[in-house]
XYZ file of C-alpha atoms in Angstrom:
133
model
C -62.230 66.941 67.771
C -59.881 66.029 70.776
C -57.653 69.372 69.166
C -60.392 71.517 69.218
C -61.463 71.134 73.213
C -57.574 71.388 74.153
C -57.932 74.488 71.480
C -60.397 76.218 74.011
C -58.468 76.052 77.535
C -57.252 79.595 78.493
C -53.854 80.185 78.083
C -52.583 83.349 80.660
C -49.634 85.430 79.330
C -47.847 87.400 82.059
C -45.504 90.552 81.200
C -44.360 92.795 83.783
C -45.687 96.019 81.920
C -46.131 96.871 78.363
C -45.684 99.811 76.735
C -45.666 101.111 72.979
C -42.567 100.502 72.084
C -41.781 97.314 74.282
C -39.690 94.500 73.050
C -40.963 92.355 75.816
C -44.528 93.347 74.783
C -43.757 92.700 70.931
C -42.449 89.482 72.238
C -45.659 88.560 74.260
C -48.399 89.875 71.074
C -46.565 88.105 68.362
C -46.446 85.061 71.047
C -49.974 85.558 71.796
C -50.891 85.971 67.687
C -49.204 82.414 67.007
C -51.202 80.666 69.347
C -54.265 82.611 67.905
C -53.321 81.865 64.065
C -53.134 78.331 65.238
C -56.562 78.209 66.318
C -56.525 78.714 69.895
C -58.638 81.572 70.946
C -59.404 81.754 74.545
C -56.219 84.015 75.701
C -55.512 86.341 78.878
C -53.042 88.785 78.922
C -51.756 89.584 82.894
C -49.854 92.522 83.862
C -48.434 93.739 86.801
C -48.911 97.441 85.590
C -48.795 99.785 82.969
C -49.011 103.773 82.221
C -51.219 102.561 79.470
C -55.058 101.941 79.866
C -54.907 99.072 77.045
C -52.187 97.311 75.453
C -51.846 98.506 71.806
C -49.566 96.495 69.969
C -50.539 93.589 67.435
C -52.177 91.046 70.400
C -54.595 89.330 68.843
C -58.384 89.285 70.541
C -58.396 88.269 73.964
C -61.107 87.139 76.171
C -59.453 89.144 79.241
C -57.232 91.514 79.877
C -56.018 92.131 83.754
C -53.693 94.673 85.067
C -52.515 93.842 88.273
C -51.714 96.426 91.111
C -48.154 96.616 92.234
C -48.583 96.000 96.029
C -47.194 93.776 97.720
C -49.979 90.909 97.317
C -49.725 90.351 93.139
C -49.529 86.955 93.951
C -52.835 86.230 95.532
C -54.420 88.840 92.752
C -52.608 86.688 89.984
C -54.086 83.326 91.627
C -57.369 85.045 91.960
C -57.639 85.622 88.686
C -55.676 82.054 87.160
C -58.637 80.427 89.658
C -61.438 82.826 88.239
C -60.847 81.792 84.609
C -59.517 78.974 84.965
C -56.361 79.214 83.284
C -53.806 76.410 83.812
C -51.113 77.181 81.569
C -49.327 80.564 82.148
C -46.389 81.823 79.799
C -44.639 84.188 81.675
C -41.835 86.721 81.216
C -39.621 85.531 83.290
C -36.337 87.989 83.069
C -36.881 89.234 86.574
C -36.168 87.075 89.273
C -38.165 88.889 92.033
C -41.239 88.502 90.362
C -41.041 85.326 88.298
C -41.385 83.512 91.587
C -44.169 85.024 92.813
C -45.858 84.507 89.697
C -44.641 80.812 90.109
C -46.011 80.969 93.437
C -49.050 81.882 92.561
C -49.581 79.390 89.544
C -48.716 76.620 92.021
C -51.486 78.041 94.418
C -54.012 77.706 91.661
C -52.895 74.290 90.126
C -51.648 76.064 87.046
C -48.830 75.001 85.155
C -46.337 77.972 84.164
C -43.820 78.308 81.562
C -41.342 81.330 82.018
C -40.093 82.954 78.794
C -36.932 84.859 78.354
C -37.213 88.187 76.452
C -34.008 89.427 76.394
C -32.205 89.766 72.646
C -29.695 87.036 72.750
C -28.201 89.176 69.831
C -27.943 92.324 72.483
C -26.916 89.736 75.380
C -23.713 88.724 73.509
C -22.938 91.836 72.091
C -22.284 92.552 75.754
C -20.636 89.931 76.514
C -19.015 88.678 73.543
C -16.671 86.000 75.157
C -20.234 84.130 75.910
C -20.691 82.888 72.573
């Protein structure tokens, strides 16, 4: 019983944009579909824009969907809307510096806990940089 309450907390996702042929965004929906096969089913997928109207790659249902405007206050949008649901656990993409720590900045303004995911290929990274490995 304890699983199932825990099962319906919202759970945020942040991406910077998505698009149809994203690997960040086929990162985020197959992400988002584990957490859904496992039973939880109260997600919210946050972005900070997109050319797209709706995200279109295999995210499971979602209970909200938010696309955030670029100006300079995506912060206080993003805590507006971690308050308004209250979500406190965002996964986030976190490859850009710039705007992982607003979005950290915001989480901490609404008492959310946030988790920053890498969604680079580390196959690609060390093809670049093959003395890394």
């Amino acid at each position: 019983m304890c699983e199932d309450v825990h099962k319906n907390k919202p759970i945020g996702f942040f991406i910077i944009d998505y698009s149809t042929g994203g690997g960040v965004e086929r990162v985020t929906a197959n992400l988002m579909r584990e957490f859904s096969e496992q039973g939880f089913q109260n997600l919210h997928l946050i972005s900070l824009k997109s050319s797209l109207e709706q995200p279109v790659m295999n995210y499971p249902e979602m209970k909200g969907l938010k696309i955030l405007s670029q100006s300079k206050n995506f912060a206080q949008e993003l805590k507006d809307y971690l308050c308004k649901h209250h979500i406190r656990h965002l996964i986030f993409q976190g490859d850009n510096m710039t705007i992982g720590l607003e979005v950290l900045k915001a989480a901490k303004l609404a008492n959310c806990k946030a988790y920053p995911q890498y969604h680079g290929s580390p196959y690609a990274y060390l093809k670049k940089y093959p003395d890394a490995e």
